[in-house]
Structures are given as C-alpha cells and as structure tokens.
PDB file of C-alpha atoms in Angstrom:
ATOM      1  CA  UNK P   1      24.690   6.143 -19.287  1.00 61.00           C
ATOM      2  CA  UNK P   2      22.108   4.018 -17.914  1.00 56.00           C
ATOM      3  CA  UNK P   3      23.439   4.541 -14.476  1.00 52.00           C
ATOM      4  CA  UNK P   4      22.935   8.151 -14.854  1.00 49.00           C
ATOM      5  CA  UNK P   5      19.279   7.796 -16.224  1.00 59.00           C
ATOM      6  CA  UNK P   6      18.638   5.546 -13.447  1.00 59.00           C
ATOM      7  CA  UNK P   7      19.890   8.045 -10.644  1.00 53.00           C
ATOM      8  CA  UNK P   8      17.939  10.914 -12.372  1.00 53.00           C
ATOM      9  CA  UNK P   9      14.763   8.583 -12.424  1.00 64.00           C
ATOM     10  CA  UNK P  10      15.275   7.871  -8.829  1.00 60.00           C
ATOM     11  CA  UNK P  11      15.856  11.561  -7.732  1.00 55.00           C
ATOM     12  CA  UNK P  12      12.580  12.380  -9.471  1.00 61.00           C
ATOM     13  CA  UNK P  13      10.568   9.490  -7.717  1.00 65.00           C
ATOM     14  CA  UNK P  14      12.196  10.813  -4.674  1.00 63.00           C
ATOM     15  CA  UNK P  15      10.923  14.151  -5.042  1.00 62.00           C
ATOM     16  CA  UNK P  16       7.671  13.274  -6.398  1.00 64.00           C
ATOM     17  CA  UNK P  17       6.810  11.224  -3.424  1.00 65.00           C
ATOM     18  CA  UNK P  18       8.236  14.065  -1.002  1.00 56.00           C
ATOM     19  CA  UNK P  19      10.746  11.484   0.196  1.00 55.00           C
ATOM     20  CA  UNK P  20      13.934  12.273   2.137  1.00 50.00           C
ATOM     21  CA  UNK P  21      16.820  10.655   3.412  1.00 47.00           C
ATOM     22  CA  UNK P  22      17.499  10.127   7.086  1.00 47.00           C
ATOM     23  CA  UNK P  23      21.117  11.248   8.223  1.00 40.00           C
ATOM     24  CA  UNK P  24      22.863   9.855  11.092  1.00 42.00           C
ATOM     25  CA  UNK P  25      25.947  10.586  13.086  1.00 46.00           C
ATOM     26  CA  UNK P  26      28.329  10.936  10.244  1.00 49.00           C
ATOM     27  CA  UNK P  27      26.203  13.253   8.292  1.00 54.00           C
ATOM     28  CA  UNK P  28      26.330  11.334   5.273  1.00 70.00           C
ATOM     29  CA  UNK P  29      23.844   8.546   3.891  1.00 82.00           C
ATOM     30  CA  UNK P  30      24.630   6.875   0.430  1.00 88.00           C
ATOM     31  CA  UNK P  31      21.523   7.024  -1.772  1.00 92.00           C
ATOM     32  CA  UNK P  32      21.851   3.100  -1.724  1.00 94.00           C
ATOM     33  CA  UNK P  33      21.650   2.887   1.989  1.00 94.00           C
ATOM     34  CA  UNK P  34      18.671   5.273   1.958  1.00 94.00           C
ATOM     35  CA  UNK P  35      16.933   3.327  -0.350  1.00 96.00           C
ATOM     36  CA  UNK P  36      17.647   0.042   1.602  1.00 96.00           C
ATOM     37  CA  UNK P  37      16.117   1.504   4.519  1.00 97.00           C
ATOM     38  CA  UNK P  38      13.089   2.881   2.915  1.00 96.00           C
ATOM     39  CA  UNK P  39      12.703  -0.517   1.015  1.00 97.00           C
ATOM     40  CA  UNK P  40      12.735  -2.286   4.484  1.00 97.00           C
ATOM     41  CA  UNK P  41      10.181   0.496   5.914  1.00 97.00           C
ATOM     42  CA  UNK P  42       7.855  -0.354   3.350  1.00 96.00           C
ATOM     43  CA  UNK P  43       8.229  -4.077   2.744  1.00 97.00           C
ATOM     44  CA  UNK P  44       9.310  -5.351   6.186  1.00 96.00           C
ATOM     45  CA  UNK P  45       6.454  -7.952   6.253  1.00 96.00           C
ATOM     46  CA  UNK P  46       7.794  -9.567   2.889  1.00 96.00           C
ATOM     47  CA  UNK P  47      10.682 -11.932   2.522  1.00 95.00           C
ATOM     48  CA  UNK P  48      13.843  -9.998   2.568  1.00 97.00           C
ATOM     49  CA  UNK P  49      17.424 -10.928   2.344  1.00 96.00           C
ATOM     50  CA  UNK P  50      20.574  -9.143   2.075  1.00 97.00           C
ATOM     51  CA  UNK P  51      20.863 -10.663  -1.325  1.00 97.00           C
ATOM     52  CA  UNK P  52      17.604  -9.105  -2.290  1.00 97.00           C
ATOM     53  CA  UNK P  53      18.565  -5.767  -0.889  1.00 97.00           C
ATOM     54  CA  UNK P  54      21.868  -5.780  -2.758  1.00 96.00           C
ATOM     55  CA  UNK P  55      19.993  -6.423  -6.121  1.00 96.00           C
ATOM     56  CA  UNK P  56      17.566  -3.712  -5.586  1.00 96.00           C
ATOM     57  CA  UNK P  57      20.228  -0.981  -4.604  1.00 94.00           C
ATOM     58  CA  UNK P  58      22.791  -2.536  -7.433  1.00 94.00           C
ATOM     59  CA  UNK P  59      25.423  -2.888  -4.995  1.00 94.00           C
ATOM     60  CA  UNK P  60      27.674  -5.731  -3.642  1.00 95.00           C
ATOM     61  CA  UNK P  61      25.882  -7.223  -0.703  1.00 95.00           C
ATOM     62  CA  UNK P  62      29.085  -6.804   1.683  1.00 96.00           C
ATOM     63  CA  UNK P  63      29.384  -3.071   0.605  1.00 95.00           C
ATOM     64  CA  UNK P  64      25.787  -2.527   1.484  1.00 96.00           C
ATOM     65  CA  UNK P  65      26.022  -4.218   4.695  1.00 96.00           C
ATOM     66  CA  UNK P  66      29.291  -2.207   5.645  1.00 96.00           C
ATOM     67  CA  UNK P  67      27.809   1.281   4.342  1.00 95.00           C
ATOM     68  CA  UNK P  68      24.289   0.585   6.006  1.00 96.00           C
ATOM     69  CA  UNK P  69      25.883  -0.337   9.406  1.00 95.00           C
ATOM     70  CA  UNK P  70      28.072   2.799   9.118  1.00 94.00           C
ATOM     71  CA  UNK P  71      25.406   5.204   8.079  1.00 92.00           C
ATOM     72  CA  UNK P  72      22.666   3.905  10.851  1.00 94.00           C
ATOM     73  CA  UNK P  73      24.765   2.246  13.286  1.00 94.00           C
ATOM     74  CA  UNK P  74      23.003  -1.215  12.710  1.00 95.00           C
ATOM     75  CA  UNK P  75      23.116  -3.976  10.083  1.00 96.00           C
ATOM     76  CA  UNK P  76      20.234  -4.175   7.510  1.00 97.00           C
ATOM     77  CA  UNK P  77      19.043  -7.578   8.864  1.00 97.00           C
ATOM     78  CA  UNK P  78      19.150  -6.215  12.371  1.00 96.00           C
ATOM     79  CA  UNK P  79      17.225  -3.002  11.374  1.00 97.00           C
ATOM     80  CA  UNK P  80      14.493  -5.330   9.504  1.00 97.00           C
ATOM     81  CA  UNK P  81      14.477  -7.604  12.888  1.00 97.00           C
ATOM     82  CA  UNK P  82      13.630  -4.289  14.907  1.00 97.00           C
ATOM     83  CA  UNK P  83      11.127  -2.944  12.492  1.00 97.00           C
ATOM     84  CA  UNK P  84       9.092  -6.177  12.821  1.00 97.00           C
ATOM     85  CA  UNK P  85       9.397  -6.410  16.457  1.00 97.00           C
ATOM     86  CA  UNK P  86       8.179  -2.907  16.516  1.00 97.00           C
ATOM     87  CA  UNK P  87       5.245  -3.593  14.429  1.00 97.00           C
ATOM     88  CA  UNK P  88       4.690  -6.689  16.258  1.00 97.00           C
ATOM     89  CA  UNK P  89       4.226  -4.796  19.571  1.00 97.00           C
ATOM     90  CA  UNK P  90       1.884  -2.360  18.025  1.00 96.00           C
ATOM     91  CA  UNK P  91      -0.159  -4.964  16.873  1.00 96.00           C
ATOM     92  CA  UNK P  92      -0.143  -6.728  20.235  1.00 96.00           C
ATOM     93  CA  UNK P  93      -1.158  -3.731  22.024  1.00 94.00           C
ATOM     94  CA  UNK P  94      -3.917  -2.570  19.602  1.00 92.00           C
ATOM     95  CA  UNK P  95      -5.546  -5.550  17.990  1.00 93.00           C
ATOM     96  CA  UNK P  96      -7.101  -9.078  18.962  1.00 93.00           C
ATOM     97  CA  UNK P  97      -5.103 -10.641  16.451  1.00 94.00           C
ATOM     98  CA  UNK P  98      -3.672 -14.150  17.444  1.00 96.00           C
ATOM     99  CA  UNK P  99       0.104 -14.395  17.900  1.00 96.00           C
ATOM    100  CA  UNK P 100       0.247 -16.784  14.589  1.00 96.00           C
ATOM    101  CA  UNK P 101      -1.601 -13.915  12.772  1.00 97.00           C
ATOM    102  CA  UNK P 102       0.873 -11.198  13.957  1.00 97.00           C
ATOM    103  CA  UNK P 103       3.911 -13.475  13.325  1.00 96.00           C
ATOM    104  CA  UNK P 104       2.500 -13.738   9.499  1.00 96.00           C
ATOM    105  CA  UNK P 105       1.545 -10.168   9.253  1.00 96.00           C
ATOM    106  CA  UNK P 106       5.156  -9.098  10.036  1.00 96.00           C
ATOM    107  CA  UNK P 107       7.062 -11.330   8.079  1.00 96.00           C
ATOM    108  CA  UNK P 108       8.334 -14.031  10.364  1.00 95.00           C
ATOM    109  CA  UNK P 109       8.982 -17.178   8.935  1.00 93.00           C
ATOM    110  CA  UNK P 110       7.160 -19.190  11.796  1.00 95.00           C
ATOM    111  CA  UNK P 111       5.257 -18.429  15.021  1.00 95.00           C
ATOM    112  CA  UNK P 112       7.889 -20.213  17.180  1.00 96.00           C
ATOM    113  CA  UNK P 113      10.753 -18.009  15.568  1.00 96.00           C
ATOM    114  CA  UNK P 114       8.669 -14.995  16.268  1.00 97.00           C
ATOM    115  CA  UNK P 115       8.030 -15.519  19.700  1.00 96.00           C
ATOM    116  CA  UNK P 116      11.835 -16.325  20.199  1.00 96.00           C
ATOM    117  CA  UNK P 117      12.953 -13.283  18.645  1.00 96.00           C
ATOM    118  CA  UNK P 118      10.463 -11.356  20.402  1.00 97.00           C
ATOM    119  CA  UNK P 119      11.554 -12.688  23.599  1.00 96.00           C
ATOM    120  CA  UNK P 120      15.238 -11.784  22.936  1.00 95.00           C
ATOM    121  CA  UNK P 121      14.173  -8.280  22.005  1.00 95.00           C
ATOM    122  CA  UNK P 122      11.555  -7.294  24.509  1.00 95.00           C
ATOM    123  CA  UNK P 123      12.314  -9.758  27.468  1.00 96.00           C
ATOM    124  CA  UNK P 124       8.849 -10.940  27.236  1.00 96.00           C
ATOM    125  CA  UNK P 125       7.028 -13.344  25.270  1.00 96.00           C
ATOM    126  CA  UNK P 126       4.450 -12.058  23.102  1.00 97.00           C
ATOM    127  CA  UNK P 127       1.739 -13.227  25.066  1.00 95.00           C
ATOM    128  CA  UNK P 128       3.207 -11.645  28.163  1.00 95.00           C
ATOM    129  CA  UNK P 129       3.717  -8.325  26.305  1.00 96.00           C
ATOM    130  CA  UNK P 130       0.251  -8.175  25.472  1.00 95.00           C
ATOM    131  CA  UNK P 131      -1.055  -8.941  29.044  1.00 93.00           C
ATOM    132  CA  UNK P 132       1.511  -6.230  30.296  1.00 93.00           C
ATOM    133  CA  UNK P 133       0.517  -3.544  27.754  1.00 90.00           C
ATOM    134  CA  UNK P 134      -3.157  -4.063  27.667  1.00 81.00           C
ATOM    135  CA  UNK P 135      -4.247  -5.169  31.116  1.00 66.00           C
ATOM    136  CA  UNK P 136      -7.797  -5.960  30.264  1.00 64.00           C
ATOM    137  CA  UNK P 137      -6.755  -8.313  27.378  1.00 47.00           C
ATOM    138  CA  UNK P 138      -5.724 -10.800  30.313  1.00 50.00           C
ATOM    139  CA  UNK P 139      -9.192 -10.898  31.560  1.00 49.00           C
ATOM    140  CA  UNK P 140     -11.293 -11.447  28.074  1.00 48.00           C
TER     141      UNK P 140
END
C-alpha cells in the first residue's frame, strides 16, 4: 500500500512540476532511473554517492547501476562527473571565479581532484581551458 501511495505522490509531483523522463536507445527508462538522473541534474554540486542514489530511489545499488547504465549508456557516477565537468566548463568560460571556487561550486572534493578529473575529460587543465575559450582572460 505504501509503495502505491509513494508512486501516486511521485506521479503528482512529476506532473505538477512539468517534468518528463528522458528516453534513450531502448525506449524504456524506469522511474527509478529517471528520478536518479533528475536528482543528479539538480544536486550535482552536493556529495552524491551510489548509496545515496539507491536510498533515494528505494532500489538496490547494483540494480540501479545496471538499469541506469542500460537506460542512459553511462553509469550514474560517470554521468555525475560529466555533469560536473560540463558545469565547470560553463563557469570557466563565463565567470571570473577562481579554479578553487569552481571546484567547490561543482561538487569536487578538492581543487587538485577537480584539475585532474578536468584534464582527463577535456585534455586541458582548467586554466588552459579558460585561456583557450576566453582569449581575453589570459591577458587580464
């Protein structure tokens, strides 16, 4: 009974907030995967773990990883990292925030981990990316 009530409440919230699920290659995304993706999109700057996502979706973490990966073609944690890097790129291009401030604003545990992860993803350091994407930033 409580599962049904939770499902009905979730549907009302989704409809009220005008949210929609993103459908990928297989044409089917579970409500748990959709919720996990939306949660990551809205809370990427917070401390998110697979255990937290599993508790929020009320499913086993291994099931969530498998279902999310099947639905979106990427693991939940990899998706989280991509989301953080995308936001960091936006901040590097459009703000004068320091690398440390950007690393904190995007949820990375330390500026050094942020720089390492950014360089792995983008093949440029955050500072080099900023210089390349905003040429005048290098001259200031």
